[in-house]
PDB file of C-alpha atoms in Angstrom:
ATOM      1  CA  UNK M   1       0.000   0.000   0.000  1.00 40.00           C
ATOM      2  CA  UNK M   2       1.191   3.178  -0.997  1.00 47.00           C
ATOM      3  CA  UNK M   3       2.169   5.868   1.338  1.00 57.00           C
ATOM      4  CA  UNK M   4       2.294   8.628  -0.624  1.00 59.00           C
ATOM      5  CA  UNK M   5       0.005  11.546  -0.092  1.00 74.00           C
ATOM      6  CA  UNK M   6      -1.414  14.034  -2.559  1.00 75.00           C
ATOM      7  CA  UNK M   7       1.227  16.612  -1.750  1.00 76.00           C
ATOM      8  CA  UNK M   8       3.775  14.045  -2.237  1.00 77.00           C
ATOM      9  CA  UNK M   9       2.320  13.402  -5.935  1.00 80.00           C
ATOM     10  CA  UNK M  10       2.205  16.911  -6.234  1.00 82.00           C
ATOM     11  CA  UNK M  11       5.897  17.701  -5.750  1.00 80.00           C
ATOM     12  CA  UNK M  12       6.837  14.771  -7.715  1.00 82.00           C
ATOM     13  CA  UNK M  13       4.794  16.250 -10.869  1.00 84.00           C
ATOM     14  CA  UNK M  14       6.860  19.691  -9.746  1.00 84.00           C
ATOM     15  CA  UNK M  15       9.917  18.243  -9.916  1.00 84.00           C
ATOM     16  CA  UNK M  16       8.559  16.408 -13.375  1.00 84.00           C
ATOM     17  CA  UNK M  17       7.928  19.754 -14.967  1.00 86.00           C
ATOM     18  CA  UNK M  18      10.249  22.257 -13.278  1.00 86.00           C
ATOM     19  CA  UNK M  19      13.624  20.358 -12.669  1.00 86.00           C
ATOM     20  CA  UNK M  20      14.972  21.242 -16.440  1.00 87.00           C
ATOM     21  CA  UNK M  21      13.852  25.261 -15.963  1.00 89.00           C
ATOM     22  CA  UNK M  22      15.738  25.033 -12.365  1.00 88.00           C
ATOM     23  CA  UNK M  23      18.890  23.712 -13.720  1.00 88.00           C
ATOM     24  CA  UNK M  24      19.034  26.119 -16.744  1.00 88.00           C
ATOM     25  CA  UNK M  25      18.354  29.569 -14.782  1.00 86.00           C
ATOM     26  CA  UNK M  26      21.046  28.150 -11.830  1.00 85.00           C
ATOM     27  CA  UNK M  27      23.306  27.423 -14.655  1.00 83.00           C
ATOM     28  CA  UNK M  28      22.422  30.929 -15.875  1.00 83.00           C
ATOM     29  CA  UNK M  29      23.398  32.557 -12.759  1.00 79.00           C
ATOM     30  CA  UNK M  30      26.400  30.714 -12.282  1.00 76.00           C
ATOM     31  CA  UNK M  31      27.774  31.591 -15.537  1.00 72.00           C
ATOM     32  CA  UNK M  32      30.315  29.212 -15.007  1.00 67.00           C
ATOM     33  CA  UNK M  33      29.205  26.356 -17.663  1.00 71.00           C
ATOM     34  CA  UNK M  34      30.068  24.197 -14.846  1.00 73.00           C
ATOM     35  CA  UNK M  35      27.082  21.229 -15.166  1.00 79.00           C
ATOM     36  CA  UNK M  36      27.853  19.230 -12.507  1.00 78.00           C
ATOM     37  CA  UNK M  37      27.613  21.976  -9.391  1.00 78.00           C
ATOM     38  CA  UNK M  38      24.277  23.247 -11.701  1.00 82.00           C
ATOM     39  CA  UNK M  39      23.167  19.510 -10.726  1.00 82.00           C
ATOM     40  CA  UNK M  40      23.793  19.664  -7.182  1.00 81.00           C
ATOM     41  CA  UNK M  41      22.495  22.965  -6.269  1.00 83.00           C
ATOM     42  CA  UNK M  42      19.136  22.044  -8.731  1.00 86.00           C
ATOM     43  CA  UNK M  43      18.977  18.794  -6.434  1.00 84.00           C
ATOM     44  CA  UNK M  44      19.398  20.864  -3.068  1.00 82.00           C
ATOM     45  CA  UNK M  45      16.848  23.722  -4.553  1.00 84.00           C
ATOM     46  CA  UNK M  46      13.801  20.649  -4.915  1.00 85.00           C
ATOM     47  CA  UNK M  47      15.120  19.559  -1.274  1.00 82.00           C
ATOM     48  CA  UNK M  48      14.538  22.741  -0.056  1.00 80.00           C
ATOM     49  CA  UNK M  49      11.040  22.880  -2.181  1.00 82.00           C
ATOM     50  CA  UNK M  50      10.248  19.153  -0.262  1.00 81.00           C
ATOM     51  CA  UNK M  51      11.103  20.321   3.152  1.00 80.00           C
ATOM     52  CA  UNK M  52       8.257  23.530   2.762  1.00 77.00           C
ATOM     53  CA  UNK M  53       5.917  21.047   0.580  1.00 78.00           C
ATOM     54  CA  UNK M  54       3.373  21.080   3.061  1.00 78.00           C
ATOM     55  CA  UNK M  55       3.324  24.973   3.608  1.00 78.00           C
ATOM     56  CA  UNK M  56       3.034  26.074   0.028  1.00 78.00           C
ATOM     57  CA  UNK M  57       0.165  25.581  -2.506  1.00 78.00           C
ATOM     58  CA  UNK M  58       2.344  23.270  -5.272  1.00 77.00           C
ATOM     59  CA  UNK M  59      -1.130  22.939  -6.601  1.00 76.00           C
ATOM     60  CA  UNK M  60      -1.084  26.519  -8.191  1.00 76.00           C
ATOM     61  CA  UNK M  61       2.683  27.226 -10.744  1.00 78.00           C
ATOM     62  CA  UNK M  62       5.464  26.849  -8.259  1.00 81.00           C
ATOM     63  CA  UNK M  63       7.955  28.134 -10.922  1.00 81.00           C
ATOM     64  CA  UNK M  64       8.495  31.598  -9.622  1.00 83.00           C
ATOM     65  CA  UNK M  65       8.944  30.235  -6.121  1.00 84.00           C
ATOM     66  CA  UNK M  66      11.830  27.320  -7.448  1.00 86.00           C
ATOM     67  CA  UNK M  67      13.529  30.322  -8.874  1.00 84.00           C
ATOM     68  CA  UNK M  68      13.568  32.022  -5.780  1.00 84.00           C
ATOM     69  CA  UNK M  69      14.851  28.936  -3.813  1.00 85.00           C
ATOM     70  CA  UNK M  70      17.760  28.125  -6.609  1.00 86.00           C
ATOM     71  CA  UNK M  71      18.900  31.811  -5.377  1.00 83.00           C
ATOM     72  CA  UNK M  72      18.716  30.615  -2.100  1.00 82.00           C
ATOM     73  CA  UNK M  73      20.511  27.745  -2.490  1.00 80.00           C
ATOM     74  CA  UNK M  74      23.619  29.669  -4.577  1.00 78.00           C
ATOM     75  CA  UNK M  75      23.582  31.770  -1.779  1.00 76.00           C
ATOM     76  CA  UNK M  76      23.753  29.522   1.009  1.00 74.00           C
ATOM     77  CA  UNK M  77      26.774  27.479  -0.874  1.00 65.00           C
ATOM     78  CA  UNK M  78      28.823  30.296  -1.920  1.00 65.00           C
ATOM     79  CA  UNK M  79      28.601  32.767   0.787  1.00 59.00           C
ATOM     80  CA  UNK M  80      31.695  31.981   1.964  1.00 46.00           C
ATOM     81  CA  UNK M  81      33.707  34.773   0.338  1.00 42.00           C
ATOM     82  CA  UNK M  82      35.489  35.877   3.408  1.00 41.00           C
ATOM     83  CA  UNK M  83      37.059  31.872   3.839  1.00 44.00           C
ATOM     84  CA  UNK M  84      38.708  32.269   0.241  1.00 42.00           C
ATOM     85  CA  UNK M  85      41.704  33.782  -0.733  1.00 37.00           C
ATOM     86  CA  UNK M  86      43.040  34.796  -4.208  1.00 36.00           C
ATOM     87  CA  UNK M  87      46.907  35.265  -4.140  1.00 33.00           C
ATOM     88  CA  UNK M  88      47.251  38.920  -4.560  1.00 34.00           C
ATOM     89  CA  UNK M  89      47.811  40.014  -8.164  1.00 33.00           C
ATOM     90  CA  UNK M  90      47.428  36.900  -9.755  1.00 32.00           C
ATOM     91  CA  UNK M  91      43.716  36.131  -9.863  1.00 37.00           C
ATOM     92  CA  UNK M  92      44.431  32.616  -8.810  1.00 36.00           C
ATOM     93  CA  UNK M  93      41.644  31.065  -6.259  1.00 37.00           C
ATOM     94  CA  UNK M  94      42.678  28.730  -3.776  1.00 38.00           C
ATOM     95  CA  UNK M  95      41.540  27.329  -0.557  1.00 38.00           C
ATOM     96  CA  UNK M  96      41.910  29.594   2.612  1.00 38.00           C
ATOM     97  CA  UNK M  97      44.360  27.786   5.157  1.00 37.00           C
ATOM     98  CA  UNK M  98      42.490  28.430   7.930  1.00 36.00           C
ATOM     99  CA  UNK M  99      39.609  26.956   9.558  1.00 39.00           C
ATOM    100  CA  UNK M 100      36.165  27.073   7.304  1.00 40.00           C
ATOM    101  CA  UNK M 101      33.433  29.083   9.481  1.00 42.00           C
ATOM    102  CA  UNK M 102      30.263  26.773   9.812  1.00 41.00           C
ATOM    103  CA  UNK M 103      27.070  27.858   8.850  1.00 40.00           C
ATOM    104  CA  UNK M 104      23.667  26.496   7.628  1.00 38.00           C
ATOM    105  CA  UNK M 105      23.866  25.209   4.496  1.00 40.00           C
ATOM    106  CA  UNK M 106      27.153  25.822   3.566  1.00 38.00           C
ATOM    107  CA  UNK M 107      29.426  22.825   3.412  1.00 38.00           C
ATOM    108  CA  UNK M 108      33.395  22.421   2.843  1.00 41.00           C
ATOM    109  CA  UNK M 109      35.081  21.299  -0.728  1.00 41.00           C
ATOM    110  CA  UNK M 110      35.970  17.987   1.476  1.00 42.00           C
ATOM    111  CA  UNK M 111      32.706  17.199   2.258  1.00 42.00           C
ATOM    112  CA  UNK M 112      31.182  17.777  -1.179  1.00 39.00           C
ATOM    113  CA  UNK M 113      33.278  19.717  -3.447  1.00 40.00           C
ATOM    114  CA  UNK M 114      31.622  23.090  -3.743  1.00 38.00           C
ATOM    115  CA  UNK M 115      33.445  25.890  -4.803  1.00 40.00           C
ATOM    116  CA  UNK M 116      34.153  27.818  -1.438  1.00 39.00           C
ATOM    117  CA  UNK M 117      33.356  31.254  -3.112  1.00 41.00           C
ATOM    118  CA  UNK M 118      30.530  33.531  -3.306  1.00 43.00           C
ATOM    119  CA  UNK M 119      28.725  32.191  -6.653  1.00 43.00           C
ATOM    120  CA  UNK M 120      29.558  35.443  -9.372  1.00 44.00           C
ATOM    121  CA  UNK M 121      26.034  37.256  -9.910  1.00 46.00           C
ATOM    122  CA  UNK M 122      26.192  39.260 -13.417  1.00 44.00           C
ATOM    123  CA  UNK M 123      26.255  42.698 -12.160  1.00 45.00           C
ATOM    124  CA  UNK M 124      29.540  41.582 -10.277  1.00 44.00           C
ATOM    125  CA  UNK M 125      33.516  42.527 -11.580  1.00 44.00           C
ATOM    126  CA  UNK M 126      36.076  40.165 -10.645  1.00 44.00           C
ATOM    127  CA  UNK M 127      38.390  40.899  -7.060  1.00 42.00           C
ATOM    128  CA  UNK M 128      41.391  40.313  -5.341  1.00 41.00           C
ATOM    129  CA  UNK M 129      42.522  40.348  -1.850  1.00 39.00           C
ATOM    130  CA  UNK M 130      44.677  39.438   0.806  1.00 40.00           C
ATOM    131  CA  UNK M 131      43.501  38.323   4.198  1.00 39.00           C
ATOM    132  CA  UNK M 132      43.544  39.405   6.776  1.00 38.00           C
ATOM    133  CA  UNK M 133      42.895  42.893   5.570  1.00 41.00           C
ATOM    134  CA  UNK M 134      41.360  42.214   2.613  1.00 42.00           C
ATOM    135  CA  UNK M 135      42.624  45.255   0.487  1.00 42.00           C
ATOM    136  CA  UNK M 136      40.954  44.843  -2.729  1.00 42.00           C
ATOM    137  CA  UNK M 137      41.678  45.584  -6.008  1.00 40.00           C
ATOM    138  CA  UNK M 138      39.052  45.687  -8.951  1.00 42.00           C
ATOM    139  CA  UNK M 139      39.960  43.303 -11.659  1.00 43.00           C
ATOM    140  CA  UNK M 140      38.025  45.335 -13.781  1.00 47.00           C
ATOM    141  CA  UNK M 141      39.871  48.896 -13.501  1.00 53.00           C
ATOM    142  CA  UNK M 142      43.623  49.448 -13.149  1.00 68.00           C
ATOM    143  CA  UNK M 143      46.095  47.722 -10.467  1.00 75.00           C
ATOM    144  CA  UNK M 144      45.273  48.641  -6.928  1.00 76.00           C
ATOM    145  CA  UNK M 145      49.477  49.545  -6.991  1.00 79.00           C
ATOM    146  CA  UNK M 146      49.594  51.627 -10.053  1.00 82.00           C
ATOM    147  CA  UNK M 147      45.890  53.792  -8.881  1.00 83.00           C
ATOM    148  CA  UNK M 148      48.020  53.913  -5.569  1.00 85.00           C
ATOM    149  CA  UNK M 149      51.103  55.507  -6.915  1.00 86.00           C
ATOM    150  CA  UNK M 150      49.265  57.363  -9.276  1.00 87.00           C
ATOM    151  CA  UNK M 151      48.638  59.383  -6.125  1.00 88.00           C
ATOM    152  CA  UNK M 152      51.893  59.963  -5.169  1.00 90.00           C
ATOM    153  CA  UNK M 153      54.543  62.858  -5.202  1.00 89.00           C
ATOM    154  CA  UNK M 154      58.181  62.656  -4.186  1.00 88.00           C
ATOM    155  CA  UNK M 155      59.559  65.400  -1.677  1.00 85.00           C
ATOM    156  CA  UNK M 156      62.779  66.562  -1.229  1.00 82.00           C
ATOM    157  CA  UNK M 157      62.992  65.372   3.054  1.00 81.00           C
ATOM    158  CA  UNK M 158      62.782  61.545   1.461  1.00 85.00           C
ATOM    159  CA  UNK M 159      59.059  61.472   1.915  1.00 89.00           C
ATOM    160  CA  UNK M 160      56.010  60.361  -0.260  1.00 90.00           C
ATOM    161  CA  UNK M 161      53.099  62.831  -0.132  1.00 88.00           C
ATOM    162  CA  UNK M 162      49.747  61.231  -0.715  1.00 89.00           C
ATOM    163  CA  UNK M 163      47.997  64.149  -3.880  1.00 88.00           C
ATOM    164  CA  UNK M 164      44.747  62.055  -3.642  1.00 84.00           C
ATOM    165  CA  UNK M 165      42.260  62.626  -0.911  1.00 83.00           C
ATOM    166  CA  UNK M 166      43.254  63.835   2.395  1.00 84.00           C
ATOM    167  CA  UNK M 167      40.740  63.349   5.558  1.00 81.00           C
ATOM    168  CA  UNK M 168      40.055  65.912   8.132  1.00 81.00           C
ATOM    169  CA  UNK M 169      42.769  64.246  10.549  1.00 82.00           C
ATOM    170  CA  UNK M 170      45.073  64.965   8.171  1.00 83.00           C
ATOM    171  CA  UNK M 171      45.335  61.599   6.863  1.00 86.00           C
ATOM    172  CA  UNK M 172      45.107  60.400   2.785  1.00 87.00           C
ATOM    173  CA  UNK M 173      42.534  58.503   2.165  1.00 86.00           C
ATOM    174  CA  UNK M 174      42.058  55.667  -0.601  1.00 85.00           C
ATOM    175  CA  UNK M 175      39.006  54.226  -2.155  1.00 78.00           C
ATOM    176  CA  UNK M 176      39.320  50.471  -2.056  1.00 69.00           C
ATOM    177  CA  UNK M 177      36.551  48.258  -3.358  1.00 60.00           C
ATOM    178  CA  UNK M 178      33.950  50.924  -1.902  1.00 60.00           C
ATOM    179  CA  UNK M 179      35.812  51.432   1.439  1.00 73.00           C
ATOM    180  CA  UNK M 180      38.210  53.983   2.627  1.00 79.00           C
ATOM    181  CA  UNK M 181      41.432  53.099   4.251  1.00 83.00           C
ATOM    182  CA  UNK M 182      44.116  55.333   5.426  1.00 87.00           C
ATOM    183  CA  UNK M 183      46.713  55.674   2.473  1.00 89.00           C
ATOM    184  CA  UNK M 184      49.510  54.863   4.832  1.00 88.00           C
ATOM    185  CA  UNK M 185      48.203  51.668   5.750  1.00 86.00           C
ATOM    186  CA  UNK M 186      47.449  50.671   2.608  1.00 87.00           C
ATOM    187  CA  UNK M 187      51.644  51.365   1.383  1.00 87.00           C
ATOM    188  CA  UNK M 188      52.210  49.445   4.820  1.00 87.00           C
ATOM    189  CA  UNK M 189      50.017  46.019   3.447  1.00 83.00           C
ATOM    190  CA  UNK M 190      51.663  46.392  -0.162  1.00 83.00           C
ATOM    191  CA  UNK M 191      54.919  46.181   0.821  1.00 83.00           C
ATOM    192  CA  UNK M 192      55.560  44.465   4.282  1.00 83.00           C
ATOM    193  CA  UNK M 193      51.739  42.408   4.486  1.00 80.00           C
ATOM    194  CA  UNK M 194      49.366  42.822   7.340  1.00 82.00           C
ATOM    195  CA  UNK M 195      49.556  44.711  10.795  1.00 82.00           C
ATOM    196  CA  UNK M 196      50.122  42.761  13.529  1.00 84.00           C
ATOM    197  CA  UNK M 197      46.996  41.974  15.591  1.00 83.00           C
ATOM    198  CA  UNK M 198      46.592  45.021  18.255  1.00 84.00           C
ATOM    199  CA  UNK M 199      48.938  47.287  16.214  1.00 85.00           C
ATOM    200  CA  UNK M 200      48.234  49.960  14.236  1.00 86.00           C
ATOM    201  CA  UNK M 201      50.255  51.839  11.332  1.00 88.00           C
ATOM    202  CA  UNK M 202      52.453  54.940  12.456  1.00 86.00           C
ATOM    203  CA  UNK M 203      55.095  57.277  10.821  1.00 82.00           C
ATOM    204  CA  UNK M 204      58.614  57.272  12.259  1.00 83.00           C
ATOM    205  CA  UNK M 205      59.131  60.309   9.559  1.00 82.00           C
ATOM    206  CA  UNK M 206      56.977  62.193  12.315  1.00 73.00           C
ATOM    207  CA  UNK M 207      59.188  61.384  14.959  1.00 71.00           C
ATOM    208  CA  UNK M 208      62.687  62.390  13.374  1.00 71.00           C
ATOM    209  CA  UNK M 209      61.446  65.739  12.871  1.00 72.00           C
ATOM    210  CA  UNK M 210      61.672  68.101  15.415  1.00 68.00           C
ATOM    211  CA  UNK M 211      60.565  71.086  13.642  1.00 70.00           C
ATOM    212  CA  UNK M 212      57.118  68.952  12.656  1.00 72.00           C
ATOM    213  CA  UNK M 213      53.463  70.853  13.394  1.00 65.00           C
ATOM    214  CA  UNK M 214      51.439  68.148  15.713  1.00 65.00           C
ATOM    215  CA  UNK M 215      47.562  67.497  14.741  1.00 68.00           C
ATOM    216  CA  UNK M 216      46.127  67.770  11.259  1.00 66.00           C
ATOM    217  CA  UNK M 217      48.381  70.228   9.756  1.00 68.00           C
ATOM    218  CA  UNK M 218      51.390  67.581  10.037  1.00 77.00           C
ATOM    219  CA  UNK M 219      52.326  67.034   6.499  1.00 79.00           C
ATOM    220  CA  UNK M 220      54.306  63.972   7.626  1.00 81.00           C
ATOM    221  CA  UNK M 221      50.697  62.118   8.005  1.00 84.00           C
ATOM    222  CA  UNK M 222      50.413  62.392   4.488  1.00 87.00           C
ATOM    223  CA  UNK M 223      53.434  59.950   3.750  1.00 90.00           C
ATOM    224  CA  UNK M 224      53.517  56.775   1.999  1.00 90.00           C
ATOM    225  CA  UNK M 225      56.965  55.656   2.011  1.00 90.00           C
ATOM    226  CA  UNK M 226      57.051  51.916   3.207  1.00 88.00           C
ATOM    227  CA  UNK M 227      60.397  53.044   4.483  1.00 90.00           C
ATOM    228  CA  UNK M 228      58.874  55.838   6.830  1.00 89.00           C
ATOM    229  CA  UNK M 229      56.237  53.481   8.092  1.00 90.00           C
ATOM    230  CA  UNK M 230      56.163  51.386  11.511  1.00 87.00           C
ATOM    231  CA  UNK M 231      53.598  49.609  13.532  1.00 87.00           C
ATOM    232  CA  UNK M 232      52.738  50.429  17.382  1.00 86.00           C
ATOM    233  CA  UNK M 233      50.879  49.210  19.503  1.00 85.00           C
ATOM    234  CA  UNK M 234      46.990  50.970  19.333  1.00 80.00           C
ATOM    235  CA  UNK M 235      47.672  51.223  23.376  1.00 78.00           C
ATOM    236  CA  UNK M 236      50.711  53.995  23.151  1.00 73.00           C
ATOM    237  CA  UNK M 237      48.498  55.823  20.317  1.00 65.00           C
ATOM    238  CA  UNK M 238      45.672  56.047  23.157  1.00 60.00           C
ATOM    239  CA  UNK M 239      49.113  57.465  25.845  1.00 59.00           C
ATOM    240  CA  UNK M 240      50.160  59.917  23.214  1.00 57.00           C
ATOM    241  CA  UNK M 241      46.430  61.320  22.899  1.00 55.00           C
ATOM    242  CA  UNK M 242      46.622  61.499  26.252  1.00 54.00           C
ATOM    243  CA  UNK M 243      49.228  63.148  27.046  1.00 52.00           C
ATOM    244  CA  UNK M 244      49.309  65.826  24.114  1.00 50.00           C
ATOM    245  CA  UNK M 245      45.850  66.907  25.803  1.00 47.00           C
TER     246      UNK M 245
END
């Protein structure tokens, strides 16, 4: 004896009719070509249709609701952007080496191999970055390093001014991937990587010269040179504040 209800015949005729339509718009979205991860996400987008099959109405077109669960399901699998890292300047993926965050519906490349990175919507322009910071460059525009330098002016004291945007603390300022970041730090990550946890970047340039105006109007807070740039420890920025008060 059959048990199989009418909601179970139902979502068998859905997946009947619908399953072809699923995997062509996920393989749309992708954009990738890649027919066996279509598959797999198609197979998980039906799951997630079986799971709810008792709280929708699979009687009326459920087309415009698979579409919205394939979404889902590209989602859920590829919103791991932040546990992949692309070796900086080469556009080459590869696995983070650290410890995949868990999350629901988001599985490691060991336990099904799924790409680990967001799934590429068409609106979207290929990135880089490096991690921890995650300084990004726009595949689609210039190098982050030659917009960066493009911004720069030798001075005669052995310092590089920052011409581009300059915040009211005196700092530059540089646009990447829709984000400011200090222009210092962002010389600092080029050339030497990231800041050590509970450090931030300084400038020794500041230091060496006596004659320097404090606050804003310091011109040495403009400087990019890797070779005028230090780390310190964010506690002895809160003692100087302090004690220039």
């Amino acid at each position: 004896m059959s048990t199989l209800t009418a909601t179970d015949d139902l979502f068998a005729a859905a997946y009947r009719n619908y399953r072809r339509m699923v995997r062509w718009a996920i393989l749309d979205q992708l954009g990738t070509g890649d027919t066996y991860l279509a598959d797999d996400l198609t197979q998980d987008t039906f799951l997630r249709l079986y799971v709810h099959k008792d709280k929708v109405d699979l009687a009326r077109s459920p087309g415009g609701l698979l579409k919205t669960m394939a979404r889902h399901s590209i989602h859920k699998h590829y919103k791991a952007k932040r546990n992949v890292e692309v070796v900086f300047d080469t556009g080459d993926w590869q696995f983070a080496d650290r410890a995949m965050e868990s999350a629901d519906g988001y599985y490691t490349p060991a336990q099904t191999g799924f790409r680990t990175y967001r799934a590429p919507q068409k609106s979207d322009r290929p990135v880089t970055f490096t991690a921890p910071d995650k300084v990004v460059a726009d595949g689609n525009r210039k190098p982050l390093a030659e917009r960066f330098n493009a911004k720069t002016k030798p001075m005669p004291n052995g310092c590089i001014h920052w011409t581009g945007y300059v915040g009211k603390a005196g700092y530059g300022s540089f646009n990447a991937a829709g984000k400011m970041h200090t222009a210092h730090r962002i010389a600092y990550l080029m050339h030497f990587g990231p800041v050590p946890a509970k450090h931030m970047v300084s400038h020794s340039c500041h230091d060496r010269d006596a004659a320097c105006v404090a606050g804003p109007e310091c011109l040495h807070r403009r400087c990019v040179n890797p070779d005028h740039l230090t780390t310190i420890e964010t506690s002895l920025t809160s003692r100087r504040r302090s004690a220039a008060r």
